Amino acid sequence: MINYKLLDDSLIHYENKGFKRIEAPWTVSQYVDNITRPEDRVPFELKHNDKRLVASGEQSFLYLYLKEFLPLGQFQTITPCYRYESFDYLHTKYFMKNELIKTDVVNKVELDRMIVTALEFFYRFFPKTDLDTVKTEEGYDITVNGIELGSYGIRGCEFLEWIYGTGCAEPRTSKLIQLYGISR
């Protein structure tokens, strides 16, 4: 079950770290969807308006930048994420996620800063010894006991370069708290 209080706690945490909360669209154009969607993944298409349901708030941010509705800066938004994935205890075809983006200063130092900020949020729920930052093909994952809590990296397209990251994904985070979290 999605823990909306946990998502709200993440909004407060990241807002206190300088990430401005915005409302973002839950549908984007095919062009924007294709920027971050792996080629082997099937999009969630809406037939009536040729839009696609977002796989991440990252796509929502890109859509706003492309339309010139969002200035450079660092922002957060909560959107549903629609993905064709296997269904198991930690994976579903849709979930809620607080997504982070930074576009005003994009470099490795700022990426590291975003990862530290995310770790600070996750330290509230997991023993520090159980959390790790792992290098991936696209960037980094924060994991708890080897299971991904969030992904972080730098990307670019013809109109923007940005740092992206997971603020909090639900219900995955609350399920992992149940399995590995600190007793309260």
PDB file of C-alpha atoms in Angstrom:
ATOM      1  CA  MET A   1       0.000   0.000   0.000  1.00  0.00           C
ATOM      2  CA  ILE A   2       1.308   3.459  -0.877  1.00  0.00           C
ATOM      3  CA  ASN A   3       2.421   5.408   2.195  1.00  0.00           C
ATOM      4  CA  TYR A   4       1.423   8.979   1.320  1.00  0.00           C
ATOM      5  CA  LYS A   5       2.806  10.251   4.639  1.00  0.00           C
ATOM      6  CA  LEU A   6       6.232   9.009   3.571  1.00  0.00           C
ATOM      7  CA  LEU A   7       5.888  10.884   0.267  1.00  0.00           C
ATOM      8  CA  ASP A   8       4.849  14.002   2.197  1.00  0.00           C
ATOM      9  CA  ASP A   9       7.862  13.614   4.525  1.00  0.00           C
ATOM     10  CA  SER A  10      10.096  13.438   1.439  1.00  0.00           C
ATOM     11  CA  LEU A  11       8.564  16.672   0.077  1.00  0.00           C
ATOM     12  CA  ILE A  12       9.394  18.461   3.324  1.00  0.00           C
ATOM     13  CA  HIS A  13      12.926  17.032   3.471  1.00  0.00           C
ATOM     14  CA  TYR A  14      13.830  18.052  -0.078  1.00  0.00           C
ATOM     15  CA  GLU A  15      12.103  21.430   0.196  1.00  0.00           C
ATOM     16  CA  ASN A  16      14.311  22.131   3.223  1.00  0.00           C
ATOM     17  CA  LYS A  17      17.292  21.262   0.987  1.00  0.00           C
ATOM     18  CA  GLY A  18      16.273  23.769  -1.703  1.00  0.00           C
ATOM     19  CA  PHE A  19      14.125  21.681  -4.068  1.00  0.00           C
ATOM     20  CA  LYS A  20      11.031  23.691  -4.941  1.00  0.00           C
ATOM     21  CA  ARG A  21       7.855  21.655  -5.196  1.00  0.00           C
ATOM     22  CA  ILE A  22       5.870  21.990  -8.405  1.00  0.00           C
ATOM     23  CA  GLU A  23       2.830  20.323  -9.909  1.00  0.00           C
ATOM     24  CA  ALA A  24       3.766  18.545 -13.113  1.00  0.00           C
ATOM     25  CA  PRO A  25       1.791  16.867 -15.891  1.00  0.00           C
ATOM     26  CA  TRP A  26       1.131  13.146 -15.769  1.00  0.00           C
ATOM     27  CA  THR A  27       1.098  12.870 -19.562  1.00  0.00           C
ATOM     28  CA  VAL A  28       3.740  13.924 -22.079  1.00  0.00           C
ATOM     29  CA  SER A  29       4.290  13.873 -25.797  1.00  0.00           C
ATOM     30  CA  GLN A  30       5.865  10.902 -27.573  1.00  0.00           C
ATOM     31  CA  TYR A  31       8.939  13.063 -28.208  1.00  0.00           C
ATOM     32  CA  VAL A  32       9.496  13.688 -24.477  1.00  0.00           C
ATOM     33  CA  ASP A  33       8.696  10.085 -23.518  1.00  0.00           C
ATOM     34  CA  ASN A  34      11.344   8.865 -25.953  1.00  0.00           C
ATOM     35  CA  ILE A  35      14.062  10.995 -24.315  1.00  0.00           C
ATOM     36  CA  THR A  36      14.282   8.832 -21.178  1.00  0.00           C
ATOM     37  CA  ARG A  37      12.364   5.636 -22.022  1.00  0.00           C
ATOM     38  CA  PRO A  38      14.645   2.723 -22.892  1.00  0.00           C
ATOM     39  CA  GLU A  39      14.000   1.507 -26.444  1.00  0.00           C
ATOM     40  CA  ASP A  40      13.013  -1.962 -25.245  1.00  0.00           C
ATOM     41  CA  ARG A  41      10.225  -0.609 -22.999  1.00  0.00           C
ATOM     42  CA  VAL A  42       6.650  -0.241 -24.206  1.00  0.00           C
ATOM     43  CA  PRO A  43       5.049   3.174 -23.545  1.00  0.00           C
ATOM     44  CA  PHE A  44       1.649   3.681 -21.903  1.00  0.00           C
ATOM     45  CA  GLU A  45      -0.106   5.422 -24.801  1.00  0.00           C
ATOM     46  CA  LEU A  46      -3.361   7.344 -24.615  1.00  0.00           C
ATOM     47  CA  LYS A  47      -5.247   6.951 -27.879  1.00  0.00           C
ATOM     48  CA  HIS A  48      -7.538   9.975 -27.598  1.00  0.00           C
ATOM     49  CA  ASN A  49      -4.839  12.670 -27.542  1.00  0.00           C
ATOM     50  CA  ASP A  50      -1.581  10.992 -28.643  1.00  0.00           C
ATOM     51  CA  LYS A  51      -0.027  11.514 -25.202  1.00  0.00           C
ATOM     52  CA  ARG A  52       1.764   9.016 -22.993  1.00  0.00           C
ATOM     53  CA  LEU A  53       1.464   8.421 -19.269  1.00  0.00           C
ATOM     54  CA  VAL A  54       4.752   9.282 -17.580  1.00  0.00           C
ATOM     55  CA  ALA A  55       7.163   6.577 -16.455  1.00  0.00           C
ATOM     56  CA  SER A  56       8.748   9.144 -14.119  1.00  0.00           C
ATOM     57  CA  GLY A  57       8.362  12.755 -13.060  1.00  0.00           C
ATOM     58  CA  GLU A  58      11.622  13.300 -14.936  1.00  0.00           C
ATOM     59  CA  GLN A  59       9.583  13.214 -18.146  1.00  0.00           C
ATOM     60  CA  SER A  60       7.115  15.706 -16.662  1.00  0.00           C
ATOM     61  CA  PHE A  61       9.941  18.148 -15.926  1.00  0.00           C
ATOM     62  CA  LEU A  62      11.309  17.786 -19.460  1.00  0.00           C
ATOM     63  CA  TYR A  63       7.884  18.479 -20.924  1.00  0.00           C
ATOM     64  CA  LEU A  64       7.624  21.682 -18.847  1.00  0.00           C
ATOM     65  CA  TYR A  65      11.120  22.810 -19.908  1.00  0.00           C
ATOM     66  CA  LEU A  66      10.390  22.088 -23.556  1.00  0.00           C
ATOM     67  CA  LYS A  67       7.202  24.174 -23.345  1.00  0.00           C
ATOM     68  CA  GLU A  68       9.176  26.944 -21.541  1.00  0.00           C
ATOM     69  CA  PHE A  69       6.913  26.695 -18.471  1.00  0.00           C
ATOM     70  CA  LEU A  70       9.782  25.979 -16.057  1.00  0.00           C
ATOM     71  CA  PRO A  71      12.981  27.993 -15.491  1.00  0.00           C
ATOM     72  CA  LEU A  72      16.356  26.484 -14.677  1.00  0.00           C
ATOM     73  CA  GLY A  73      16.666  25.468 -11.022  1.00  0.00           C
ATOM     74  CA  GLN A  74      16.104  22.525  -8.730  1.00  0.00           C
ATOM     75  CA  PHE A  75      12.643  21.112  -8.344  1.00  0.00           C
ATOM     76  CA  GLN A  76      10.653  18.154  -7.032  1.00  0.00           C
ATOM     77  CA  THR A  77       7.295  16.717  -7.998  1.00  0.00           C
ATOM     78  CA  ILE A  78       5.179  13.708  -7.145  1.00  0.00           C
ATOM     79  CA  THR A  79       3.661  11.837 -10.067  1.00  0.00           C
ATOM     80  CA  PRO A  80       2.438   8.362 -10.744  1.00  0.00           C
ATOM     81  CA  CYS A  81       4.874   6.250 -12.760  1.00  0.00           C
ATOM     82  CA  TYR A  82       3.510   3.810 -15.326  1.00  0.00           C
ATOM     83  CA  ARG A  83       5.800   1.015 -16.457  1.00  0.00           C
ATOM     84  CA  TYR A  84       5.438  -2.411 -18.004  1.00  0.00           C
ATOM     85  CA  GLU A  85       7.402  -4.398 -15.431  1.00  0.00           C
ATOM     86  CA  SER A  86       7.122  -7.786 -13.832  1.00  0.00           C
ATOM     87  CA  PHE A  87       4.785  -7.798 -10.869  1.00  0.00           C
ATOM     88  CA  ASP A  88       6.265  -8.965  -7.568  1.00  0.00           C
ATOM     89  CA  TYR A  89       6.643  -7.732  -3.994  1.00  0.00           C
ATOM     90  CA  LEU A  90       8.786  -4.732  -5.025  1.00  0.00           C
ATOM     91  CA  HIS A  91       7.643  -4.121  -8.638  1.00  0.00           C
ATOM     92  CA  THR A  92       4.290  -2.968  -9.984  1.00  0.00           C
ATOM     93  CA  LYS A  93       3.060  -1.536 -13.253  1.00  0.00           C
ATOM     94  CA  TYR A  94       2.330   1.783 -11.539  1.00  0.00           C
ATOM     95  CA  PHE A  95       3.505   3.521  -8.393  1.00  0.00           C
ATOM     96  CA  MET A  96       4.004   7.020  -6.945  1.00  0.00           C
ATOM     97  CA  LYS A  97       7.347   8.779  -6.840  1.00  0.00           C
ATOM     98  CA  ASN A  98       8.845  12.040  -5.685  1.00  0.00           C
ATOM     99  CA  GLU A  99      11.277  12.908  -8.485  1.00  0.00           C
ATOM    100  CA  LEU A 100      14.117  15.443  -8.161  1.00  0.00           C
ATOM    101  CA  ILE A 101      15.694  17.464 -10.951  1.00  0.00           C
ATOM    102  CA  LYS A 102      18.484  20.053 -11.034  1.00  0.00           C
ATOM    103  CA  THR A 103      19.157  22.100 -14.157  1.00  0.00           C
ATOM    104  CA  ASP A 104      20.857  25.309 -13.056  1.00  0.00           C
ATOM    105  CA  VAL A 105      24.248  23.754 -12.235  1.00  0.00           C
ATOM    106  CA  VAL A 106      24.888  20.322 -13.755  1.00  0.00           C
ATOM    107  CA  ASN A 107      28.116  18.563 -12.828  1.00  0.00           C
ATOM    108  CA  LYS A 108      29.447  15.627 -10.794  1.00  0.00           C
ATOM    109  CA  VAL A 109      29.760  17.725  -7.622  1.00  0.00           C
ATOM    110  CA  GLU A 110      26.058  18.623  -7.778  1.00  0.00           C
ATOM    111  CA  LEU A 111      25.125  15.014  -8.553  1.00  0.00           C
ATOM    112  CA  ASP A 112      27.063  13.921  -5.462  1.00  0.00           C
ATOM    113  CA  ARG A 113      25.240  16.606  -3.456  1.00  0.00           C
ATOM    114  CA  MET A 114      21.859  15.243  -4.604  1.00  0.00           C
ATOM    115  CA  ILE A 115      22.889  11.711  -3.626  1.00  0.00           C
ATOM    116  CA  VAL A 116      23.988  12.875  -0.158  1.00  0.00           C
ATOM    117  CA  THR A 117      20.672  14.719   0.251  1.00  0.00           C
ATOM    118  CA  ALA A 118      18.773  11.536  -0.665  1.00  0.00           C
ATOM    119  CA  LEU A 119      20.910   9.447   1.692  1.00  0.00           C
ATOM    120  CA  GLU A 120      20.066  11.884   4.506  1.00  0.00           C
ATOM    121  CA  PHE A 121      16.380  11.183   3.867  1.00  0.00           C
ATOM    122  CA  PHE A 122      16.854   7.402   3.783  1.00  0.00           C
ATOM    123  CA  TYR A 123      19.064   7.400   6.929  1.00  0.00           C
ATOM    124  CA  ARG A 124      15.905   8.225   8.882  1.00  0.00           C
ATOM    125  CA  PHE A 125      14.540   4.767   8.062  1.00  0.00           C
ATOM    126  CA  PHE A 126      17.492   2.439   7.489  1.00  0.00           C
ATOM    127  CA  PRO A 127      20.730   1.691   9.340  1.00  0.00           C
ATOM    128  CA  LYS A 128      23.575   3.568   7.647  1.00  0.00           C
ATOM    129  CA  THR A 129      25.471   0.302   7.360  1.00  0.00           C
ATOM    130  CA  ASP A 130      22.665  -1.189   5.208  1.00  0.00           C
ATOM    131  CA  LEU A 131      22.682   1.680   2.662  1.00  0.00           C
ATOM    132  CA  ASP A 132      25.112   1.835  -0.223  1.00  0.00           C
ATOM    133  CA  THR A 133      25.701   3.923  -3.340  1.00  0.00           C
ATOM    134  CA  VAL A 134      26.377   1.697  -6.333  1.00  0.00           C
ATOM    135  CA  LYS A 135      27.726   2.761  -9.756  1.00  0.00           C
ATOM    136  CA  THR A 136      25.446   1.729 -12.645  1.00  0.00           C
ATOM    137  CA  GLU A 137      25.648   2.070 -16.438  1.00  0.00           C
ATOM    138  CA  GLU A 138      23.618   5.298 -16.305  1.00  0.00           C
ATOM    139  CA  GLY A 139      24.732   6.785 -12.976  1.00  0.00           C
ATOM    140  CA  TYR A 140      24.250   5.600  -9.403  1.00  0.00           C
ATOM    141  CA  ASP A 141      21.709   3.723  -7.318  1.00  0.00           C
ATOM    142  CA  ILE A 142      21.134   4.041  -3.610  1.00  0.00           C
ATOM    143  CA  THR A 143      20.471   0.536  -2.313  1.00  0.00           C
ATOM    144  CA  VAL A 144      19.451  -1.051   0.958  1.00  0.00           C
ATOM    145  CA  ASN A 145      20.912  -4.528   1.366  1.00  0.00           C
ATOM    146  CA  GLY A 146      21.486  -4.618  -2.404  1.00  0.00           C
ATOM    147  CA  ILE A 147      17.921  -3.574  -3.375  1.00  0.00           C
ATOM    148  CA  GLU A 148      17.445  -0.285  -5.228  1.00  0.00           C
ATOM    149  CA  LEU A 149      15.784   2.590  -3.370  1.00  0.00           C
ATOM    150  CA  GLY A 150      16.465   5.177  -6.081  1.00  0.00           C
ATOM    151  CA  SER A 151      18.500   6.114  -9.154  1.00  0.00           C
ATOM    152  CA  TYR A 152      20.593   9.243  -9.762  1.00  0.00           C
ATOM    153  CA  GLY A 153      22.534  10.567 -12.720  1.00  0.00           C
ATOM    154  CA  ILE A 154      23.209  13.226 -15.335  1.00  0.00           C
ATOM    155  CA  ARG A 155      21.439  13.264 -18.688  1.00  0.00           C
ATOM    156  CA  GLY A 156      21.028  15.621 -21.574  1.00  0.00           C
ATOM    157  CA  CYS A 157      19.057  16.132 -24.739  1.00  0.00           C
ATOM    158  CA  GLU A 158      19.025  18.778 -27.470  1.00  0.00           C
ATOM    159  CA  PHE A 159      17.310  21.379 -25.272  1.00  0.00           C
ATOM    160  CA  LEU A 160      18.551  20.685 -21.723  1.00  0.00           C
ATOM    161  CA  GLU A 161      21.131  19.036 -19.464  1.00  0.00           C
ATOM    162  CA  TRP A 162      19.996  17.900 -16.000  1.00  0.00           C
ATOM    163  CA  ILE A 163      20.651  15.879 -12.867  1.00  0.00           C
ATOM    164  CA  TYR A 164      17.840  13.504 -11.939  1.00  0.00           C
ATOM    165  CA  GLY A 165      17.123  11.530  -8.810  1.00  0.00           C
ATOM    166  CA  THR A 166      14.551   9.615  -6.826  1.00  0.00           C
ATOM    167  CA  GLY A 167      13.296  11.453  -3.766  1.00  0.00           C
ATOM    168  CA  CYS A 168      11.084   8.586  -2.601  1.00  0.00           C
ATOM    169  CA  ALA A 169       9.291   5.815  -4.522  1.00  0.00           C
ATOM    170  CA  GLU A 170       6.173   4.242  -3.064  1.00  0.00           C
ATOM    171  CA  PRO A 171       5.241   1.578  -2.133  1.00  0.00           C
ATOM    172  CA  ARG A 172       8.812   0.310  -2.607  1.00  0.00           C
ATOM    173  CA  THR A 173      10.353   2.451   0.164  1.00  0.00           C
ATOM    174  CA  SER A 174       7.740   1.518   2.772  1.00  0.00           C
ATOM    175  CA  LYS A 175       8.016  -2.177   1.847  1.00  0.00           C
ATOM    176  CA  LEU A 176      11.794  -2.017   2.267  1.00  0.00           C
ATOM    177  CA  ILE A 177      11.348  -0.198   5.582  1.00  0.00           C
ATOM    178  CA  GLN A 178       9.177  -3.135   6.705  1.00  0.00           C
ATOM    179  CA  LEU A 179      11.913  -5.575   5.664  1.00  0.00           C
ATOM    180  CA  TYR A 180      15.083  -3.729   6.681  1.00  0.00           C
ATOM    181  CA  GLY A 181      14.124  -0.538   8.466  1.00  0.00           C
ATOM    182  CA  ILE A 182      15.096   0.720  11.861  1.00  0.00           C
ATOM    183  CA  SER A 183      12.678  -0.333  14.604  1.00  0.00           C
ATOM    184  CA  ARG A 184      10.837   2.617  16.060  1.00  0.00           C
TER     185      ARG A 184
END
